[in-house]
């Protein structure tokens, strides 16, 4: 449990159920990362892994657009977590994801001083299968939109061929692949801008710019690369403009709602103070939601810090910070050599991977990301492919003979 005193919340015991749930999810992510790192050894397998993440994102995008158009906030537009079918997500599933709740007094009629305090989860639209609301869709978008851009560029790239684009697209089902990637990329970018606003669209824009620069630099594919990058940036801007004009749905991230910035600042300060108060062990993995009532000054209690970096700092302290810094240093050290080993014809995929990692890391600094298990599994798969490349392999960008 948590024992408050003048210095702030004390260490939460590490055998809490929340920590065990966190460890279970982390173990699943580790398995996915190791499998991806060892078995993605060709461009076909790379497209399988990236395509799986894109397929999940595409489902959320498609149903999210339909839900917003039809004003149907339930999961897939019809499944309410409060009254689900036996196979559908329940309120327990929703409570296990990052959410915002308020404590309210439940009192019998005529007896306002007698009753029970009960948490009430803020109403939010479930974007496709994401019961956590727009946050899960936004985090996944930062990870996969640069990858979708890279796959599109690689599909239309000449790669030494003098044949027209139409002829090349007919080979290896390029037209079918492009007909799926193109709408997913543009609709996903527009939906991201609509739900997240300009601030949360910046990480995706940064990822697309980095992927675009790497994909057109000395690759002979600058024209198509720049066109698709501009299309993505325009879709982001148009979605953000529509969100500001028409209004965003319930569950909009606090960073996209200027009226909630004081609450967000209070939450970030509380997370920072919690990490400073317990620098060596933190408050326990997965235990931030327990500490929130003691560090907030507003009524709303967010079970996440609305910032994955600050939440990681508050839960793990200095050891967790050192782990992240060591991982970032290893990636930065190996990136120049890995980039030089990639051929010019394959740099579109490598640049997309770099853009996705930068976009996801930047998004994690201003919103929650890996706290959603679906997002964490997708990130583990993508990081597995990045691990193989940075460790010295380039076979994942090359078609198996």
Short mmCIF file of C-alpha atoms in Angstrom, two decimals:
data_model
loop_
_atom_site.label_atom_id
_atom_site.label_comp_id
_atom_site.label_asym_id
_atom_site.label_seq_id
_atom_site.Cartn_x
_atom_site.Cartn_y
_atom_site.Cartn_z
CA UNK A 1 0.00 0.00 0.00
CA UNK A 2 0.94 3.67 0.14
CA UNK A 3 1.72 5.51 3.35
CA UNK A 4 1.64 9.30 2.92
CA UNK A 5 3.60 11.73 4.99
CA UNK A 6 5.01 15.22 4.62
CA UNK A 7 7.61 14.09 2.08
CA UNK A 8 5.10 12.52 -0.30
CA UNK A 9 3.93 9.00 -1.12
CA UNK A 10 6.09 6.17 0.16
CA UNK A 11 7.28 3.15 -1.81
CA UNK A 12 4.55 0.84 -2.96
CA UNK A 13 5.30 -2.83 -2.26
CA UNK A 14 6.70 -4.60 -5.32
CA UNK A 15 4.42 -7.64 -4.95
CA UNK A 16 1.28 -5.70 -5.74
CA UNK A 17 -1.11 -7.19 -8.34
CA UNK A 18 -0.46 -4.15 -10.53
CA UNK A 19 3.25 -4.97 -10.61
CA UNK A 20 2.51 -8.59 -11.45
CA UNK A 21 0.22 -7.52 -14.29
CA UNK A 22 2.93 -5.18 -15.53
CA UNK A 23 5.51 -7.98 -15.39
CA UNK A 24 3.21 -10.32 -17.35
CA UNK A 25 2.71 -7.76 -20.09
CA UNK A 26 6.44 -6.94 -20.14
CA UNK A 27 7.28 -10.63 -20.52
CA UNK A 28 4.91 -10.94 -23.48
CA UNK A 29 6.52 -7.87 -25.08
CA UNK A 30 9.99 -9.34 -24.51
CA UNK A 31 8.98 -12.57 -26.26
CA UNK A 32 7.63 -10.59 -29.24
CA UNK A 33 10.80 -8.49 -29.41
CA UNK A 34 13.13 -11.51 -29.33
CA UNK A 35 11.12 -13.42 -31.94
CA UNK A 36 11.06 -10.42 -34.27
CA UNK A 37 14.78 -9.79 -33.79
CA UNK A 38 15.72 -13.39 -34.61
CA UNK A 39 13.29 -14.32 -37.36
CA UNK A 40 12.77 -11.17 -39.44
CA UNK A 41 15.54 -11.89 -41.92
CA UNK A 42 14.04 -10.73 -45.23
CA UNK A 43 11.92 -7.95 -46.66
CA UNK A 44 8.95 -10.34 -46.89
CA UNK A 45 9.05 -11.07 -43.17
CA UNK A 46 9.63 -7.41 -42.42
CA UNK A 47 6.47 -6.52 -44.34
CA UNK A 48 4.63 -9.24 -42.41
CA UNK A 49 5.57 -7.74 -39.03
CA UNK A 50 5.05 -4.13 -40.05
CA UNK A 51 1.90 -5.07 -41.95
CA UNK A 52 0.43 -6.72 -38.85
CA UNK A 53 0.88 -3.51 -36.87
CA UNK A 54 -0.54 -1.55 -39.78
CA UNK A 55 -3.53 -3.88 -40.03
CA UNK A 56 -4.41 -3.30 -36.38
CA UNK A 57 -4.01 0.42 -36.85
CA UNK A 58 -6.10 0.32 -40.02
CA UNK A 59 -8.97 -1.43 -38.22
CA UNK A 60 -8.93 1.25 -35.52
CA UNK A 61 -8.77 4.00 -38.14
CA UNK A 62 -11.63 2.62 -40.25
CA UNK A 63 -13.98 2.07 -37.33
CA UNK A 64 -12.88 5.30 -35.66
CA UNK A 65 -13.90 7.34 -38.70
CA UNK A 66 -17.24 5.54 -38.85
CA UNK A 67 -17.85 6.03 -35.13
CA UNK A 68 -17.09 9.74 -35.33
CA UNK A 69 -19.31 10.15 -38.37
CA UNK A 70 -22.16 8.21 -36.76
CA UNK A 71 -21.57 9.57 -33.21
CA UNK A 72 -21.34 6.01 -31.85
CA UNK A 73 -18.87 6.08 -28.92
CA UNK A 74 -19.01 2.37 -28.04
CA UNK A 75 -16.39 -0.22 -28.99
CA UNK A 76 -16.80 -0.88 -32.73
CA UNK A 77 -19.76 1.49 -32.49
CA UNK A 78 -22.11 -0.96 -30.76
CA UNK A 79 -20.43 -2.78 -27.83
CA UNK A 80 -20.83 -0.92 -24.56
CA UNK A 81 -18.29 -1.90 -21.85
CA UNK A 82 -21.01 -1.36 -19.23
CA UNK A 83 -23.33 -3.96 -20.77
CA UNK A 84 -21.09 -6.12 -22.94
CA UNK A 85 -21.76 -9.52 -24.46
CA UNK A 86 -19.86 -12.34 -22.80
CA UNK A 87 -17.08 -12.10 -25.37
CA UNK A 88 -16.85 -8.29 -25.43
CA UNK A 89 -14.69 -5.90 -23.38
CA UNK A 90 -16.10 -5.04 -19.97
CA UNK A 91 -15.64 -2.14 -17.57
CA UNK A 92 -12.84 -4.15 -15.95
CA UNK A 93 -11.01 -4.11 -19.26
CA UNK A 94 -11.53 -0.40 -19.54
CA UNK A 95 -10.39 0.18 -15.95
CA UNK A 96 -7.19 -1.78 -16.68
CA UNK A 97 -6.22 0.70 -19.40
CA UNK A 98 -5.11 4.32 -18.87
CA UNK A 99 -8.18 6.37 -18.02
CA UNK A 100 -9.41 9.35 -16.00
CA UNK A 101 -11.79 8.89 -13.09
CA UNK A 102 -13.62 10.98 -10.51
CA UNK A 103 -14.74 10.00 -7.03
CA UNK A 104 -18.45 10.58 -6.46
CA UNK A 105 -20.70 10.07 -3.45
CA UNK A 106 -23.44 7.50 -3.98
CA UNK A 107 -26.11 8.34 -1.42
CA UNK A 108 -29.74 7.18 -0.98
CA UNK A 109 -32.44 9.67 -1.89
CA UNK A 110 -32.99 12.15 0.92
CA UNK A 111 -29.78 11.18 2.76
CA UNK A 112 -26.98 13.21 1.20
CA UNK A 113 -24.64 12.60 4.16
CA UNK A 114 -24.82 8.79 3.97
CA UNK A 115 -23.46 6.67 1.18
CA UNK A 116 -20.37 5.29 -0.49
CA UNK A 117 -17.58 6.90 -2.45
CA UNK A 118 -17.27 5.24 -5.85
CA UNK A 119 -14.97 5.95 -8.81
CA UNK A 120 -16.61 7.06 -12.04
CA UNK A 121 -14.63 6.73 -15.26
CA UNK A 122 -14.85 9.70 -17.59
CA UNK A 123 -16.90 9.01 -20.69
CA UNK A 124 -14.80 8.62 -23.82
CA UNK A 125 -15.17 7.41 -27.36
CA UNK A 126 -13.64 3.99 -28.01
CA UNK A 127 -11.74 4.36 -31.28
CA UNK A 128 -12.33 1.01 -32.94
CA UNK A 129 -11.13 -1.64 -30.49
CA UNK A 130 -9.31 0.82 -28.19
CA UNK A 131 -11.38 0.89 -25.01
CA UNK A 132 -8.82 3.34 -23.59
CA UNK A 133 -10.09 5.98 -25.99
CA UNK A 134 -8.19 8.08 -28.51
CA UNK A 135 -4.91 7.71 -26.60
CA UNK A 136 -4.23 4.19 -27.81
CA UNK A 137 -4.97 5.10 -31.43
CA UNK A 138 -2.73 8.15 -31.24
CA UNK A 139 0.18 6.21 -29.75
CA UNK A 140 -0.12 3.50 -32.39
CA UNK A 141 -0.29 6.12 -35.14
CA UNK A 142 3.04 7.62 -34.10
CA UNK A 143 4.58 4.18 -34.43
CA UNK A 144 3.10 2.97 -37.72
CA UNK A 145 2.44 6.03 -39.87
CA UNK A 146 6.14 6.54 -40.71
CA UNK A 147 6.34 2.81 -41.47
CA UNK A 148 3.35 3.06 -43.80
CA UNK A 149 5.03 5.98 -45.53
CA UNK A 150 8.23 3.97 -45.98
CA UNK A 151 6.37 0.96 -47.39
CA UNK A 152 4.52 3.20 -49.86
CA UNK A 153 7.76 4.81 -51.03
CA UNK A 154 9.42 1.40 -51.36
CA UNK A 155 6.48 0.10 -53.39
CA UNK A 156 6.66 2.87 -56.00
CA UNK A 157 10.47 3.13 -56.07
CA UNK A 158 12.10 2.36 -59.45
CA UNK A 159 14.83 0.18 -57.84
CA UNK A 160 16.83 0.23 -61.09
CA UNK A 161 13.89 -0.50 -63.39
CA UNK A 162 13.18 1.64 -66.47
CA UNK A 163 9.58 0.42 -66.76
CA UNK A 164 6.68 2.82 -66.09
CA UNK A 165 5.12 2.96 -62.63
CA UNK A 166 1.92 1.18 -63.74
CA UNK A 167 3.92 -1.76 -65.07
CA UNK A 168 5.97 -1.99 -61.89
CA UNK A 169 2.88 -1.89 -59.70
CA UNK A 170 1.40 -4.84 -61.55
CA UNK A 171 4.37 -6.92 -60.53
CA UNK A 172 4.35 -8.59 -57.10
CA UNK A 173 0.86 -7.26 -56.35
CA UNK A 174 2.21 -3.74 -55.89
CA UNK A 175 -1.09 -2.13 -56.88
CA UNK A 176 -3.05 -4.12 -54.28
CA UNK A 177 -0.46 -3.34 -51.62
CA UNK A 178 -0.58 0.36 -52.48
CA UNK A 179 -4.41 0.43 -52.51
CA UNK A 180 -4.36 -0.74 -48.89
CA UNK A 181 -1.44 1.36 -47.67
CA UNK A 182 -2.48 4.65 -49.27
CA UNK A 183 -5.96 5.05 -47.71
CA UNK A 184 -4.73 3.75 -44.35
CA UNK A 185 -1.88 6.26 -44.37
CA UNK A 186 -3.99 9.27 -45.34
CA UNK A 187 -7.04 8.42 -43.20
CA UNK A 188 -4.81 7.55 -40.25
CA UNK A 189 -2.93 10.83 -40.51
CA UNK A 190 -6.16 12.81 -40.76
CA UNK A 191 -7.72 11.00 -37.80
CA UNK A 192 -4.56 11.53 -35.76
CA UNK A 193 -4.67 15.27 -36.39
CA UNK A 194 -8.38 15.38 -35.58
CA UNK A 195 -8.07 13.53 -32.26
CA UNK A 196 -4.72 14.86 -31.09
CA UNK A 197 -4.59 18.42 -32.32
CA UNK A 198 -1.46 20.24 -33.50
CA UNK A 199 0.73 19.45 -30.48
CA UNK A 200 0.21 15.70 -30.58
CA UNK A 201 0.54 15.76 -34.38
CA UNK A 202 4.10 17.10 -34.12
CA UNK A 203 5.72 13.70 -33.37
CA UNK A 204 4.14 12.17 -36.47
CA UNK A 205 5.17 15.18 -38.56
CA UNK A 206 8.73 14.83 -37.25
CA UNK A 207 8.76 11.11 -38.09
CA UNK A 208 7.48 11.75 -41.61
CA UNK A 209 10.04 14.49 -42.24
CA UNK A 210 12.92 12.29 -41.08
CA UNK A 211 11.64 9.32 -43.10
CA UNK A 212 11.18 11.54 -46.14
CA UNK A 213 14.68 13.03 -45.95
CA UNK A 214 16.28 9.61 -45.59
CA UNK A 215 14.16 8.05 -48.34
CA UNK A 216 14.91 10.70 -50.97
CA UNK A 217 18.56 11.42 -50.17
CA UNK A 218 20.59 9.93 -53.05
CA UNK A 219 17.99 7.25 -53.77
CA UNK A 220 16.64 8.51 -57.10
CA UNK A 221 13.09 8.59 -55.73
CA UNK A 222 12.87 12.14 -54.46
CA UNK A 223 9.77 13.20 -56.40
CA UNK A 224 7.45 10.43 -55.19
CA UNK A 225 8.89 10.61 -51.67
CA UNK A 226 8.26 14.33 -51.34
CA UNK A 227 4.74 13.97 -52.78
CA UNK A 228 3.70 11.32 -50.26
CA UNK A 229 5.35 13.20 -47.39
CA UNK A 230 3.42 16.34 -48.32
CA UNK A 231 0.19 14.34 -48.58
CA UNK A 232 0.72 12.99 -45.06
CA UNK A 233 1.54 16.39 -43.59
CA UNK A 234 -1.48 17.96 -45.29
CA UNK A 235 -3.73 15.20 -43.93
CA UNK A 236 -2.38 15.87 -40.42
CA UNK A 237 -2.97 19.61 -40.75
CA UNK A 238 -6.45 19.16 -42.24
CA UNK A 239 -7.48 16.77 -39.47
CA UNK A 240 -6.20 19.18 -36.82
CA UNK A 241 -8.12 22.04 -38.43
CA UNK A 242 -11.34 20.00 -38.53
CA UNK A 243 -10.88 19.06 -34.88
CA UNK A 244 -10.52 22.71 -33.88
CA UNK A 245 -13.52 23.72 -36.01
CA UNK A 246 -15.96 20.90 -35.27
CA UNK A 247 -14.88 20.01 -31.75
CA UNK A 248 -13.18 16.84 -30.58
CA UNK A 249 -14.94 13.84 -28.99
CA UNK A 250 -14.97 12.80 -25.34
CA UNK A 251 -11.69 11.44 -24.07
CA UNK A 252 -9.55 13.90 -26.00
CA UNK A 253 -6.00 13.90 -24.55
CA UNK A 254 -5.44 16.71 -22.10
CA UNK A 255 -2.68 18.19 -24.27
CA UNK A 256 -5.24 18.70 -27.06
CA UNK A 257 -7.67 20.49 -24.72
CA UNK A 258 -6.37 23.87 -23.55
CA UNK A 259 -8.93 23.98 -20.71
CA UNK A 260 -7.22 20.97 -19.08
CA UNK A 261 -3.64 22.18 -19.32
CA UNK A 262 -3.59 23.24 -15.63
CA UNK A 263 -4.56 19.68 -14.66
CA UNK A 264 -1.90 18.29 -16.97
CA UNK A 265 0.79 20.56 -15.53
CA UNK A 266 -0.24 19.55 -12.01
CA UNK A 267 -0.06 15.86 -12.94
CA UNK A 268 3.37 16.18 -14.56
CA UNK A 269 4.74 18.11 -11.58
CA UNK A 270 3.36 15.47 -9.22
CA UNK A 271 4.97 12.66 -11.21
CA UNK A 272 8.30 14.49 -11.21
CA UNK A 273 8.13 15.09 -7.44
CA UNK A 274 7.25 11.44 -6.86
CA UNK A 275 10.32 10.30 -8.78
CA UNK A 276 12.54 12.72 -6.88
CA UNK A 277 11.10 11.57 -3.56
CA UNK A 278 11.90 7.92 -4.35
CA UNK A 279 14.86 7.97 -6.73
CA UNK A 280 16.26 4.50 -6.05
CA UNK A 281 13.23 2.23 -6.38
CA UNK A 282 10.38 4.46 -7.49
CA UNK A 283 6.87 3.62 -6.30
CA UNK A 284 6.67 0.27 -8.08
CA UNK A 285 6.03 -0.77 -11.64
CA UNK A 286 2.40 -0.35 -12.63
CA UNK A 287 1.65 1.45 -9.38
CA UNK A 288 1.36 5.05 -10.56
CA UNK A 289 -2.45 4.94 -10.48
CA UNK A 290 -2.33 4.22 -6.75
CA UNK A 291 -0.17 7.28 -6.07
CA UNK A 292 -2.19 9.72 -8.18
CA UNK A 293 -4.74 10.68 -5.45
CA UNK A 294 -1.88 11.94 -3.27
CA UNK A 295 -0.09 14.05 -5.88
CA UNK A 296 -2.96 15.78 -7.69
CA UNK A 297 -4.66 19.03 -6.80
CA UNK A 298 -7.66 18.67 -9.14
CA UNK A 299 -10.72 16.47 -8.95
CA UNK A 300 -9.88 14.33 -11.98
CA UNK A 301 -7.48 11.45 -11.29
CA UNK A 302 -5.58 10.06 -14.26
CA UNK A 303 -4.28 6.52 -13.79
CA UNK A 304 -1.38 7.42 -16.09
CA UNK A 305 0.97 10.38 -15.91
CA UNK A 306 -0.11 11.45 -19.42
CA UNK A 307 3.60 11.16 -20.09
CA UNK A 308 5.34 7.79 -20.41
CA UNK A 309 8.78 9.20 -19.59
CA UNK A 310 7.63 10.82 -16.33
CA UNK A 311 5.61 7.76 -15.37
CA UNK A 312 8.61 5.51 -15.96
CA UNK A 313 10.71 7.83 -13.79
CA UNK A 314 8.14 7.85 -10.99
CA UNK A 315 7.70 4.05 -11.03
CA UNK A 316 11.33 2.94 -11.49
CA UNK A 317 13.52 5.80 -10.31
CA UNK A 318 17.20 5.98 -11.23
CA UNK A 319 17.54 2.28 -12.25
CA UNK A 320 14.81 2.65 -14.86
CA UNK A 321 16.30 5.91 -16.08
CA UNK A 322 19.71 4.28 -16.52
CA UNK A 323 18.18 1.40 -18.48
CA UNK A 324 16.52 3.81 -20.92
CA UNK A 325 19.65 5.93 -21.30
CA UNK A 326 21.77 2.84 -21.94
CA UNK A 327 19.34 1.64 -24.63
CA UNK A 328 19.28 5.07 -26.31
CA UNK A 329 23.08 5.32 -26.19
CA UNK A 330 23.44 1.86 -27.79
CA UNK A 331 21.04 2.79 -30.56
CA UNK A 332 22.74 6.13 -31.22
CA UNK A 333 26.18 4.48 -31.28
CA UNK A 334 25.15 1.82 -33.81
CA UNK A 335 22.91 3.95 -36.02
CA UNK A 336 25.61 5.59 -38.24
CA UNK A 337 27.22 2.25 -39.10
CA UNK A 338 23.87 0.57 -39.69
CA UNK A 339 22.82 3.38 -42.02
CA UNK A 340 26.02 3.10 -44.08
CA UNK A 341 25.49 -0.64 -44.54
CA UNK A 342 22.05 -0.17 -46.16
CA UNK A 343 22.03 0.11 -49.94
CA UNK A 344 20.62 3.23 -51.55
CA UNK A 345 17.67 1.30 -53.02
CA UNK A 346 16.61 0.08 -49.56
CA UNK A 347 17.06 3.26 -47.57
CA UNK A 348 13.36 4.07 -47.75
CA UNK A 349 12.61 1.24 -45.31
CA UNK A 350 15.54 2.09 -43.04
CA UNK A 351 14.56 5.77 -42.98
CA UNK A 352 10.96 4.83 -42.15
CA UNK A 353 12.17 2.73 -39.23
CA UNK A 354 14.25 5.62 -37.88
CA UNK A 355 11.31 8.00 -38.32
CA UNK A 356 8.99 5.60 -36.47
CA UNK A 357 11.38 5.26 -33.52
CA UNK A 358 11.88 9.03 -33.23
CA UNK A 359 8.16 9.72 -33.60
CA UNK A 360 7.20 7.16 -30.95
CA UNK A 361 9.89 8.33 -28.52
CA UNK A 362 8.83 11.97 -28.94
CA UNK A 363 5.18 11.09 -28.44
CA UNK A 364 6.08 9.21 -25.24
CA UNK A 365 7.51 12.45 -23.85
CA UNK A 366 4.17 14.26 -24.11
CA UNK A 367 1.57 11.49 -23.74
CA UNK A 368 1.21 7.88 -22.62
CA UNK A 369 2.19 5.11 -25.03
CA UNK A 370 3.43 1.76 -23.70
CA UNK A 371 0.83 1.76 -20.91
CA UNK A 372 -1.59 0.26 -23.46
CA UNK A 373 -0.79 -3.43 -23.97
CA UNK A 374 -1.74 -3.38 -27.67
CA UNK A 375 0.58 -0.43 -28.26
CA UNK A 376 3.34 -2.06 -26.20
CA UNK A 377 3.16 -5.29 -28.22
CA UNK A 378 3.29 -3.35 -31.49
CA UNK A 379 6.25 -1.33 -30.24
CA UNK A 380 8.03 -4.54 -29.17
CA UNK A 381 7.66 -6.04 -32.65
CA UNK A 382 8.96 -2.89 -34.35
CA UNK A 383 11.82 -2.57 -31.85
CA UNK A 384 12.74 -6.19 -32.57
CA UNK A 385 13.26 -5.38 -36.24
CA UNK A 386 15.23 -2.26 -35.29
CA UNK A 387 17.38 -4.33 -32.93
CA UNK A 388 18.31 -6.74 -35.73
CA UNK A 389 19.22 -3.92 -38.07
CA UNK A 390 21.25 -1.92 -35.53
CA UNK A 391 23.07 -5.07 -34.40
CA UNK A 392 24.57 -5.43 -37.87
CA UNK A 393 22.06 -7.16 -40.12
CA UNK A 394 20.73 -5.68 -43.35
CA UNK A 395 18.98 -8.82 -44.61
CA UNK A 396 15.60 -7.61 -43.36
CA UNK A 397 15.52 -5.02 -46.17
CA UNK A 398 16.41 -7.51 -48.93
CA UNK A 399 14.10 -9.90 -50.73
CA UNK A 400 14.94 -13.55 -50.05
CA UNK A 401 16.20 -15.20 -53.21
#
